[in-house]
Amino acid sequence: MSGDNAAESIAKAAKAAFEASQLIPSSERVKALHEIRKELEAAKDAILAANRADLEAAQKEVDAGRMSSSLLKRLDLTKGDKWESMLQGVTDVAELPDPTGNVTYANELDDGLELYRVSCPIGVLLVIFEARPEVVVNIAALAIKSGNAAILKGGKESNETSQLLSRAIQAALSKTAISSTYIQAIQTRAEVSALLELDQYIDLVIPRGSNSLVRNIQNNTRIPVMGHADGLCSVFIDESADVKKAVRIAVDSKTDYPAACNAAETLILHEKILSTVWPEVAKALLAADVKLLCDEPSLAVLRSLSPIPANFASHVQPSTPEAYSTEHLSLTLSVKTLPSLGDAIQWINAHSSHHTDSIVTEDERAASTFCRGVDSSGTFVNASTRFADGFRYGFGTEVGISTGRIHARGPVGLEGLVTYKYMMRSKGEQGHVVGEFGAGEGKKRYKHRKFDAAHVPF
């Protein structure tokens, strides 16, 4: 079977599985999630062994200069509590309210003629991601809970891990009424290219990865694409900032997980805090091994420090214009000085990727102005940019972070994976027809009486 035919078979199977699932009770989707956790726990040793093999192969690529160290860090499934968080995410999603079948609008158009707007799944998702193997489980959990089928394509660097995770998921589905083809994994770029042409079967593409990956997908499909191309997040230290808050927030935003898309890449300083707050923040960042790419005003202050930080020569450099459009994904931070809050807002809107930006301030008016003026999917006050995450928001997990403005924005959880349909029911003895309504003599008028309804009563 050719690559194109194989891709079409996968897409057809996903569409058929999705359509069949619409008549299966939502309780079966919850059962499937609990079964997935059991299968993952049972296969833990084998999955982590595969992950170690992926890491060893990836390290060779890094050593040869063919892969970035940030990509390698994202690949490690044993880092910190990543494994347990992945499992807990499945349970958390299972326990969330069902996002489908909920009525968001109900209107009685005429006596006995009821209209309902009802949440429903999008359909078949094609999710393409790099490195992070836990995304397989995150996406599968959200897709199943929200009633969507999914086709998953991970990066070649996580191939061994992703295959075992996918097998565990399909083994779990086989113990339920949901088809095992409801969640499928593919391995090759050729399959991705073929699937991107199949808009008759696939309803939404969600890319997670580098700017080049996302842009390439956006430019090569007619299927709607939801995702973000960069994570250019910033922290702005306002003139009224508390120094302890500024230090904590700047350091955490940059160092908690530098390879994440919600890590800060730019630190913006109000010029009035250059000689007060900035030296303390800079010393804390340097102590945390962060390299600072400074504009001239911020650099001049650091040069005048006494004593000068021990790692100044190796960790402080003048910035270039390109530094402010670079997603470093490492312990590197660009620093920019601006004269006012208004200038900071304009600069962020012009240079950021509209992901997440934070202000450190004690001024309520400044906080309000920043949150409303910055055009990003997340605007925070006195909080680390690292909070921009579906798990931390209480979504259970996320399929990614959308920086677009249509349908879903920010961390995309269950609500971002549903759309809606309109259902109408006539209880009239002869049904209802449009010809009975109008402005002329003997015609009916629409009554348009809104009423409360949580679910469709039929």
CSV table of C-alpha atoms in Angstrom, one decimal:
chain,number,residue,atom,x,y,z
A,1,MET,CA,0.0,0.0,0.0
A,2,SER,CA,1.4,3.4,-1.0
A,3,GLY,CA,2.0,6.1,1.6
A,4,ASP,CA,-1.0,8.2,0.4
A,5,ASN,CA,-3.3,5.1,0.5
A,6,ALA,CA,-2.1,4.2,3.9
A,7,ALA,CA,-2.7,7.7,5.2
A,8,GLU,CA,-6.2,7.7,3.7
A,9,SER,CA,-7.0,4.4,5.4
A,10,ILE,CA,-5.9,5.8,8.7
A,11,ALA,CA,-8.0,8.9,8.2
A,12,LYS,CA,-11.0,6.9,7.1
A,13,ALA,CA,-10.7,4.6,10.2
A,14,ALA,CA,-10.5,7.7,12.5
A,15,LYS,CA,-13.6,9.2,10.9
A,16,ALA,CA,-15.5,6.0,11.2
A,17,ALA,CA,-14.4,5.6,14.8
A,18,PHE,CA,-15.5,9.1,15.6
A,19,GLU,CA,-18.9,8.7,14.0
A,20,ALA,CA,-19.6,5.5,15.8
A,21,SER,CA,-18.5,7.0,19.1
A,22,GLN,CA,-21.2,9.6,19.0
A,23,LEU,CA,-23.8,7.0,20.0
A,24,ILE,CA,-21.7,5.6,22.9
A,25,PRO,CA,-22.5,6.9,26.4
A,26,SER,CA,-20.0,9.4,27.8
A,27,SER,CA,-19.4,7.1,30.8
A,28,GLU,CA,-17.6,4.8,28.4
A,29,ARG,CA,-15.1,7.5,27.6
A,30,VAL,CA,-14.4,7.9,31.3
A,31,LYS,CA,-14.0,4.2,31.6
A,32,ALA,CA,-11.5,4.3,28.7
A,33,LEU,CA,-9.4,6.9,30.6
A,34,HIS,CA,-9.2,4.8,33.7
A,35,GLU,CA,-8.1,1.8,31.6
A,36,ILE,CA,-5.4,3.9,29.9
A,37,ARG,CA,-3.9,4.8,33.3
A,38,LYS,CA,-3.9,1.1,34.3
A,39,GLU,CA,-2.2,0.1,31.1
A,40,LEU,CA,0.4,2.9,31.4
A,41,GLU,CA,1.2,1.8,35.0
A,42,ALA,CA,1.5,-1.8,33.9
A,43,ALA,CA,3.9,-0.9,31.1
A,44,LYS,CA,6.0,1.7,33.0
A,45,ASP,CA,9.2,-0.2,33.0
A,46,ALA,CA,9.1,-0.9,29.3
A,47,ILE,CA,8.1,2.6,28.4
A,48,LEU,CA,10.9,4.2,30.5
A,49,ALA,CA,13.4,1.8,29.0
A,50,ALA,CA,12.3,2.9,25.6
A,51,ASN,CA,12.6,6.5,26.7
A,52,ARG,CA,16.2,5.9,27.9
A,53,ALA,CA,17.0,4.5,24.4
A,54,ASP,CA,15.5,7.6,22.8
A,55,LEU,CA,17.5,9.8,25.1
A,56,GLU,CA,20.8,8.0,24.3
A,57,ALA,CA,20.1,8.3,20.6
A,58,ALA,CA,19.2,12.0,21.0
A,59,GLN,CA,22.4,12.7,23.0
A,60,LYS,CA,24.4,11.5,20.1
A,61,GLU,CA,22.5,13.9,17.8
A,62,VAL,CA,23.2,16.7,20.3
A,63,ASP,CA,26.9,15.8,20.5
A,64,ALA,CA,27.0,15.9,16.7
A,65,GLY,CA,25.4,19.3,16.5
A,66,ARG,CA,22.3,18.0,14.8
A,67,MET,CA,19.8,18.5,17.7
A,68,SER,CA,19.5,21.3,20.3
A,69,SER,CA,19.9,20.6,24.0
A,70,SER,CA,16.5,22.1,24.7
A,71,LEU,CA,14.9,19.5,22.5
A,72,LEU,CA,16.8,16.8,24.4
A,73,LYS,CA,15.5,18.1,27.7
A,74,ARG,CA,11.9,17.9,26.5
A,75,LEU,CA,12.3,14.3,25.6
A,76,ASP,CA,13.1,13.0,29.1
A,77,LEU,CA,10.1,11.3,30.6
A,78,THR,CA,11.8,10.7,33.9
A,79,LYS,CA,12.6,14.4,34.6
A,80,GLY,CA,11.2,15.5,37.9
A,81,ASP,CA,7.6,14.3,38.4
A,82,LYS,CA,6.8,14.2,34.7
A,83,TRP,CA,5.7,10.5,34.7
A,84,GLU,CA,3.5,10.9,37.7
A,85,SER,CA,2.1,14.2,36.4
A,86,MET,CA,1.3,12.5,33.1
A,87,LEU,CA,-0.7,9.7,34.9
A,88,GLN,CA,-2.4,12.2,37.2
A,89,GLY,CA,-3.4,14.2,34.2
A,90,VAL,CA,-5.3,11.3,32.8
A,91,THR,CA,-7.2,10.9,36.1
A,92,ASP,CA,-7.9,14.6,36.3
A,93,VAL,CA,-9.3,14.7,32.8
A,94,ALA,CA,-11.5,11.7,33.6
A,95,GLU,CA,-12.9,13.5,36.6
A,96,LEU,CA,-13.7,16.7,34.8
A,97,PRO,CA,-17.3,17.5,33.7
A,98,ASP,CA,-18.3,16.2,30.3
A,99,PRO,CA,-17.8,19.1,27.9
A,100,THR,CA,-20.3,17.7,25.4
A,101,GLY,CA,-24.1,17.7,25.4
A,102,ASN,CA,-24.3,21.0,27.3
A,103,VAL,CA,-26.9,23.5,26.3
A,104,THR,CA,-25.6,27.1,26.0
A,105,TYR,CA,-28.7,28.7,24.4
A,106,ALA,CA,-32.3,27.7,24.5
A,107,ASN,CA,-35.1,29.5,22.8
A,108,GLU,CA,-38.8,28.7,22.2
A,109,LEU,CA,-39.5,30.0,18.8
A,110,ASP,CA,-43.2,29.2,18.9
A,111,ASP,CA,-45.5,27.2,21.2
A,112,GLY,CA,-44.0,23.7,21.1
A,113,LEU,CA,-41.0,24.7,18.8
A,114,GLU,CA,-37.7,24.6,20.8
A,115,LEU,CA,-34.2,25.4,19.6
A,116,TYR,CA,-31.1,24.3,21.5
A,117,ARG,CA,-27.4,25.2,21.0
A,118,VAL,CA,-25.5,22.1,22.2
A,119,SER,CA,-21.8,21.5,22.7
A,120,CYS,CA,-20.4,18.7,20.6
A,121,PRO,CA,-16.9,17.3,19.5
A,122,ILE,CA,-15.0,18.8,16.7
A,123,GLY,CA,-14.4,15.5,15.0
A,124,VAL,CA,-11.0,14.0,14.0
A,125,LEU,CA,-7.9,15.8,15.2
A,126,LEU,CA,-4.4,15.5,13.7
A,127,VAL,CA,-1.9,16.4,16.3
A,128,ILE,CA,1.8,16.8,15.3
A,129,PHE,CA,4.4,17.4,18.0
A,130,GLU,CA,8.2,17.3,18.6
A,131,ALA,CA,10.1,15.5,21.3
A,132,ARG,CA,7.8,15.5,24.3
A,133,PRO,CA,6.5,11.9,24.4
A,134,GLU,CA,4.0,12.6,27.2
A,135,VAL,CA,2.0,14.7,24.7
A,136,VAL,CA,0.7,11.3,23.3
A,137,VAL,CA,-1.0,10.7,26.6
A,138,ASN,CA,-2.1,14.3,27.1
A,139,ILE,CA,-3.8,14.5,23.7
A,140,ALA,CA,-5.3,11.1,23.9
A,141,ALA,CA,-6.9,11.8,27.3
A,142,LEU,CA,-8.4,15.1,26.2
A,143,ALA,CA,-9.5,13.8,22.8
A,144,ILE,CA,-11.3,10.8,24.4
A,145,LYS,CA,-13.0,12.9,27.1
A,146,SER,CA,-14.2,15.5,24.6
A,147,GLY,CA,-15.4,12.9,22.2
A,148,ASN,CA,-12.9,13.5,19.4
A,149,ALA,CA,-10.9,10.9,17.5
A,150,ALA,CA,-7.1,11.7,17.1
A,151,ILE,CA,-4.2,10.8,14.9
A,152,LEU,CA,-0.9,11.5,16.6
A,153,LYS,CA,2.5,12.1,15.0
A,154,GLY,CA,5.5,12.6,17.4
A,155,GLY,CA,9.0,13.5,16.5
A,156,LYS,CA,11.4,10.8,15.3
A,157,GLU,CA,13.5,11.6,18.4
A,158,SER,CA,10.7,10.1,20.7
A,159,ASN,CA,9.8,7.3,18.4
A,160,GLU,CA,10.4,4.4,20.7
A,161,THR,CA,8.7,5.9,23.7
A,162,SER,CA,5.7,7.2,21.6
A,163,GLN,CA,5.1,3.7,20.1
A,164,LEU,CA,4.8,2.1,23.5
A,165,LEU,CA,2.6,4.8,24.8
A,166,SER,CA,0.3,4.4,21.8
A,167,ARG,CA,0.2,0.7,22.2
A,168,ALA,CA,-0.9,1.0,25.9
A,169,ILE,CA,-3.6,3.5,24.8
A,170,GLN,CA,-5.0,1.1,22.1
A,171,ALA,CA,-4.8,-1.8,24.5
A,172,ALA,CA,-6.9,0.2,26.9
A,173,LEU,CA,-9.5,1.1,24.3
A,174,SER,CA,-9.9,-2.5,23.3
A,175,LYS,CA,-11.4,-3.1,26.7
A,176,THR,CA,-14.2,-0.6,26.0
A,177,ALA,CA,-16.9,0.0,23.5
A,178,ILE,CA,-14.7,2.6,21.8
A,179,SER,CA,-12.8,1.5,18.6
A,180,SER,CA,-9.1,1.0,19.0
A,181,THR,CA,-8.7,3.2,15.9
A,182,TYR,CA,-10.2,6.1,17.8
A,183,ILE,CA,-6.6,7.0,18.8
A,184,GLN,CA,-3.9,6.2,16.2
A,185,ALA,CA,-0.2,7.0,15.9
A,186,ILE,CA,1.8,7.5,12.7
A,187,GLN,CA,5.5,7.6,12.2
A,188,THR,CA,6.6,9.2,9.0
A,189,ARG,CA,6.6,12.7,7.5
A,190,ALA,CA,5.2,11.3,4.3
A,191,GLU,CA,2.1,10.2,6.2
A,192,VAL,CA,1.7,13.7,7.7
A,193,SER,CA,2.0,15.3,4.2
A,194,ALA,CA,-0.7,13.0,2.9
A,195,LEU,CA,-3.0,13.5,5.9
A,196,LEU,CA,-2.8,17.3,5.5
A,197,GLU,CA,-4.6,17.0,2.2
A,198,LEU,CA,-7.5,14.9,3.6
A,199,ASP,CA,-9.8,17.7,4.8
A,200,GLN,CA,-12.8,15.5,4.1
A,201,TYR,CA,-11.8,13.3,7.0
A,202,ILE,CA,-9.7,15.5,9.3
A,203,ASP,CA,-11.3,18.5,11.0
A,204,LEU,CA,-8.5,20.2,12.9
A,205,VAL,CA,-4.7,20.1,12.9
A,206,ILE,CA,-2.9,21.0,16.2
A,207,PRO,CA,0.9,21.4,15.8
A,208,ARG,CA,3.1,21.6,18.9
A,209,GLY,CA,6.8,22.4,18.3
A,210,SER,CA,9.2,24.7,16.7
A,211,ASN,CA,8.3,27.8,14.7
A,212,SER,CA,9.4,26.1,11.5
A,213,LEU,CA,7.2,23.1,12.2
A,214,VAL,CA,4.1,25.1,12.8
A,215,ARG,CA,4.6,27.5,9.9
A,216,ASN,CA,5.2,24.6,7.5
A,217,ILE,CA,2.0,23.0,8.5
A,218,GLN,CA,0.0,26.2,8.3
A,219,ASN,CA,1.3,26.8,4.8
A,220,ASN,CA,0.5,23.3,3.5
A,221,THR,CA,-3.1,22.4,4.4
A,222,ARG,CA,-6.6,23.5,3.9
A,223,ILE,CA,-7.6,22.1,7.2
A,224,PRO,CA,-8.0,24.6,10.1
A,225,VAL,CA,-4.8,24.8,12.2
A,226,MET,CA,-4.8,25.7,15.9
A,227,GLY,CA,-1.5,26.3,17.7
A,228,HIS,CA,1.3,28.7,18.4
A,229,ALA,CA,4.5,29.2,16.5
A,230,ASP,CA,6.7,30.7,19.2
A,231,GLY,CA,6.8,31.2,23.0
A,232,LEU,CA,8.3,34.7,23.2
A,233,CYS,CA,7.1,35.5,26.7
A,234,SER,CA,8.2,38.6,28.7
A,235,VAL,CA,8.2,39.9,32.2
A,236,PHE,CA,7.9,43.7,32.6
A,237,ILE,CA,9.2,45.2,35.9
A,238,ASP,CA,7.2,48.3,36.5
A,239,GLU,CA,8.4,51.5,38.3
A,240,SER,CA,6.4,50.5,41.4
A,241,ALA,CA,7.7,46.9,41.5
A,242,ASP,CA,8.5,45.3,44.9
A,243,VAL,CA,12.1,44.0,44.6
A,244,LYS,CA,11.5,40.6,46.3
A,245,LYS,CA,8.6,39.9,44.0
A,246,ALA,CA,10.6,41.1,41.0
A,247,VAL,CA,13.4,38.7,41.8
A,248,ARG,CA,11.2,35.7,42.5
A,249,ILE,CA,9.1,36.2,39.4
A,250,ALA,CA,12.0,36.9,37.0
A,251,VAL,CA,14.0,34.0,38.2
A,252,ASP,CA,11.1,31.5,38.2
A,253,SER,CA,9.8,32.6,34.8
A,254,LYS,CA,13.3,32.0,33.3
A,255,THR,CA,14.7,29.1,35.2
A,256,ASP,CA,11.9,26.8,36.3
A,257,TYR,CA,11.9,25.0,32.9
A,258,PRO,CA,13.8,27.1,30.3
A,259,ALA,CA,12.9,24.8,27.4
A,260,ALA,CA,9.2,25.4,27.9
A,261,CYS,CA,7.2,27.7,25.6
A,262,ASN,CA,5.9,29.6,28.6
A,263,ALA,CA,9.4,30.4,30.0
A,264,ALA,CA,10.3,34.1,29.8
A,265,GLU,CA,12.6,35.1,27.0
A,266,THR,CA,12.7,38.9,27.5
A,267,LEU,CA,12.9,41.0,30.7
A,268,ILE,CA,11.7,44.5,30.2
A,269,LEU,CA,12.7,47.2,32.7
A,270,HIS,CA,11.1,50.5,33.5
A,271,GLU,CA,13.9,53.0,33.3
A,272,LYS,CA,13.1,54.2,36.9
A,273,ILE,CA,14.1,50.9,38.5
A,274,LEU,CA,17.5,50.6,36.7
A,275,SER,CA,19.5,51.6,39.8
A,276,THR,CA,17.2,50.1,42.4
A,277,VAL,CA,15.4,46.8,41.5
A,278,TRP,CA,17.4,45.8,38.4
A,279,PRO,CA,20.7,45.2,40.2
A,280,GLU,CA,19.1,42.8,42.7
A,281,VAL,CA,17.2,41.0,39.9
A,282,ALA,CA,20.3,40.7,37.7
A,283,LYS,CA,22.4,39.3,40.6
A,284,ALA,CA,19.8,36.7,41.3
A,285,LEU,CA,19.6,35.7,37.6
A,286,LEU,CA,23.4,35.5,37.3
A,287,ALA,CA,23.5,33.4,40.5
A,288,ALA,CA,21.0,31.0,38.7
A,289,ASP,CA,23.4,30.7,35.8
A,290,VAL,CA,21.3,32.8,33.4
A,291,LYS,CA,23.1,34.6,30.6
A,292,LEU,CA,21.9,38.2,30.1
A,293,LEU,CA,21.8,39.9,26.7
A,294,CYS,CA,21.5,43.5,27.8
A,295,ASP,CA,20.7,46.7,26.0
A,296,GLU,CA,23.0,49.7,26.8
A,297,PRO,CA,21.1,51.2,29.8
A,298,SER,CA,20.8,47.9,31.7
A,299,LEU,CA,24.4,46.9,30.7
A,300,ALA,CA,25.8,50.2,32.0
A,301,VAL,CA,24.3,49.6,35.4
A,302,LEU,CA,25.8,46.1,35.7
A,303,ARG,CA,29.2,47.4,34.7
A,304,SER,CA,29.1,49.8,37.6
A,305,LEU,CA,28.2,47.2,40.3
A,306,SER,CA,30.7,46.8,43.1
A,307,PRO,CA,31.7,44.1,43.6
A,308,ILE,CA,31.0,43.0,40.0
A,309,PRO,CA,29.4,39.5,39.8
A,310,ALA,CA,31.9,36.7,39.5
A,311,ASN,CA,30.4,35.4,36.2
A,312,PHE,CA,29.9,38.8,34.7
A,313,ALA,CA,32.4,38.3,31.9
A,314,SER,CA,31.0,35.0,30.8
A,315,HIS,CA,27.3,35.7,31.4
A,316,VAL,CA,26.7,39.3,30.4
A,317,GLN,CA,26.8,40.4,26.8
A,318,PRO,CA,25.4,43.3,24.7
A,319,SER,CA,22.1,42.4,23.0
A,320,THR,CA,21.5,42.5,19.3
A,321,PRO,CA,18.2,43.3,17.6
A,322,GLU,CA,17.8,39.6,16.9
A,323,ALA,CA,17.9,38.7,20.6
A,324,TYR,CA,14.4,40.2,21.1
A,325,SER,CA,12.8,37.9,18.5
A,326,THR,CA,14.6,34.7,19.6
A,327,GLU,CA,13.0,31.9,21.5
A,328,HIS,CA,16.2,31.0,23.5
A,329,LEU,CA,14.7,27.9,25.2
A,330,SER,CA,17.8,27.9,27.5
A,331,LEU,CA,19.2,29.9,30.4
A,332,THR,CA,19.5,33.0,28.2
A,333,LEU,CA,17.4,36.1,28.8
A,334,SER,CA,17.2,39.3,26.6
A,335,VAL,CA,16.9,42.6,28.6
A,336,LYS,CA,15.3,45.7,27.3
A,337,THR,CA,14.9,49.1,29.1
A,338,LEU,CA,11.9,51.4,28.3
A,339,PRO,CA,10.7,54.7,29.6
A,340,SER,CA,7.1,53.9,30.5
A,341,LEU,CA,4.3,51.3,30.9
A,342,GLY,CA,2.8,52.5,27.6
A,343,ASP,CA,6.0,52.0,25.8
A,344,ALA,CA,6.3,48.5,27.3
A,345,ILE,CA,2.8,47.5,26.1
A,346,GLN,CA,3.6,48.8,22.6
A,347,TRP,CA,6.9,47.0,22.6
A,348,ILE,CA,5.4,43.7,23.7
A,349,ASN,CA,2.6,43.8,21.2
A,350,ALA,CA,5.2,44.5,18.4
A,351,HIS,CA,7.8,41.9,19.5
A,352,SER,CA,6.1,39.1,21.4
A,353,SER,CA,4.4,36.0,20.0
A,354,HIS,CA,1.1,36.8,22.0
A,355,HIS,CA,1.6,33.8,24.2
A,356,THR,CA,2.0,35.0,27.9
A,357,ASP,CA,3.4,38.2,29.4
A,358,SER,CA,3.6,39.3,33.1
A,359,ILE,CA,3.9,42.7,34.9
A,360,VAL,CA,5.5,43.1,38.3
A,361,THR,CA,3.9,46.1,39.9
A,362,GLU,CA,2.3,47.4,43.1
A,363,ASP,CA,0.1,49.9,41.1
A,364,GLU,CA,-3.4,48.6,40.5
A,365,ARG,CA,-4.0,51.0,37.6
A,366,ALA,CA,-0.8,49.8,36.0
A,367,ALA,CA,-1.8,46.2,36.4
A,368,SER,CA,-5.2,46.8,34.8
A,369,THR,CA,-3.7,48.8,32.0
A,370,PHE,CA,-1.1,46.1,31.3
A,371,CYS,CA,-3.6,43.2,31.3
A,372,ARG,CA,-6.0,45.0,28.9
A,373,GLY,CA,-3.4,46.6,26.7
A,374,VAL,CA,-1.1,43.6,26.0
A,375,ASP,CA,-2.6,41.5,23.2
A,376,SER,CA,-1.6,38.1,24.4
A,377,SER,CA,-3.5,34.9,25.3
A,378,GLY,CA,-2.3,35.3,28.9
A,379,THR,CA,-1.6,38.6,30.8
A,380,PHE,CA,-0.5,38.1,34.4
A,381,VAL,CA,0.1,40.4,37.4
A,382,ASN,CA,2.9,39.5,39.9
A,383,ALA,CA,2.9,35.9,38.7
A,384,SER,CA,5.4,33.8,36.8
A,385,THR,CA,4.8,33.2,33.1
A,386,ARG,CA,5.2,29.5,33.8
A,387,PHE,CA,1.7,29.4,35.2
A,388,ALA,CA,0.4,29.4,31.6
A,389,ASP,CA,-0.4,25.7,31.4
A,390,GLY,CA,-3.5,23.7,31.2
A,391,PHE,CA,-2.7,21.5,34.2
A,392,ARG,CA,-2.0,24.6,36.4
A,393,TYR,CA,-5.2,26.2,35.1
A,394,GLY,CA,-7.2,23.2,36.3
A,395,PHE,CA,-7.9,21.8,32.8
A,396,GLY,CA,-6.4,18.4,33.7
A,397,THR,CA,-3.9,18.8,30.9
A,398,GLU,CA,-3.8,20.6,27.5
A,399,VAL,CA,-3.4,19.9,23.8
A,400,GLY,CA,-1.2,23.0,23.5
A,401,ILE,CA,-1.4,26.7,23.8
A,402,SER,CA,-3.2,28.7,21.1
A,403,THR,CA,-2.1,32.2,20.3
A,404,GLY,CA,-4.8,32.7,17.7
A,405,ARG,CA,-8.0,34.6,18.3
A,406,ILE,CA,-10.6,32.2,16.8
A,407,HIS,CA,-12.3,29.5,18.7
A,408,ALA,CA,-9.7,28.8,21.4
A,409,ARG,CA,-7.0,30.9,23.0
A,410,GLY,CA,-4.3,30.2,25.6
A,411,PRO,CA,-4.0,26.7,27.1
A,412,VAL,CA,-6.4,24.5,25.2
A,413,GLY,CA,-8.2,22.0,27.4
A,414,LEU,CA,-11.6,20.2,27.0
A,415,GLU,CA,-13.6,23.4,26.2
A,416,GLY,CA,-11.2,24.2,23.4
A,417,LEU,CA,-11.9,20.8,21.8
A,418,VAL,CA,-15.6,21.2,21.4
A,419,THR,CA,-17.8,23.2,19.1
A,420,TYR,CA,-21.6,23.3,19.0
A,421,LYS,CA,-24.6,22.3,16.9
A,422,TYR,CA,-28.2,23.5,16.9
A,423,MET,CA,-30.9,21.0,17.7
A,424,MET,CA,-34.6,21.8,17.1
A,425,ARG,CA,-37.7,19.9,18.1
A,426,SER,CA,-41.3,20.5,17.3
A,427,LYS,CA,-43.9,19.2,19.7
A,428,GLY,CA,-46.8,20.4,17.5
A,429,GLU,CA,-49.4,17.9,16.3
A,430,GLN,CA,-48.6,18.7,12.7
A,431,GLY,CA,-45.0,19.7,13.2
A,432,HIS,CA,-43.9,23.2,12.3
A,433,VAL,CA,-43.2,24.7,8.8
A,434,VAL,CA,-41.7,28.1,8.0
A,435,GLY,CA,-44.5,29.0,5.7
A,436,GLU,CA,-46.8,29.6,8.7
A,437,PHE,CA,-44.7,32.6,9.8
A,438,GLY,CA,-44.5,36.1,8.5
A,439,ALA,CA,-45.8,39.7,8.7
A,440,GLY,CA,-48.9,39.2,6.6
A,441,GLU,CA,-52.5,38.6,7.6
A,442,GLY,CA,-53.0,35.2,9.2
A,443,LYS,CA,-49.3,34.6,9.7
A,444,LYS,CA,-47.7,33.6,12.9
A,445,ARG,CA,-45.1,35.8,14.7
A,446,TYR,CA,-42.1,34.2,16.3
A,447,LYS,CA,-42.3,34.3,20.1
A,448,HIS,CA,-38.5,34.0,20.9
A,449,ARG,CA,-38.9,33.1,24.6
A,450,LYS,CA,-35.6,32.2,26.1
A,451,PHE,CA,-35.6,29.5,28.7
A,452,ASP,CA,-33.1,27.7,31.0
A,453,ALA,CA,-31.9,24.2,30.0
A,454,ALA,CA,-28.7,22.3,30.9
A,455,HIS,CA,-29.2,19.4,28.6
A,456,VAL,CA,-31.4,18.6,25.6
A,457,PRO,CA,-34.5,16.7,26.8
A,458,PHE,CA,-34.5,14.2,23.9
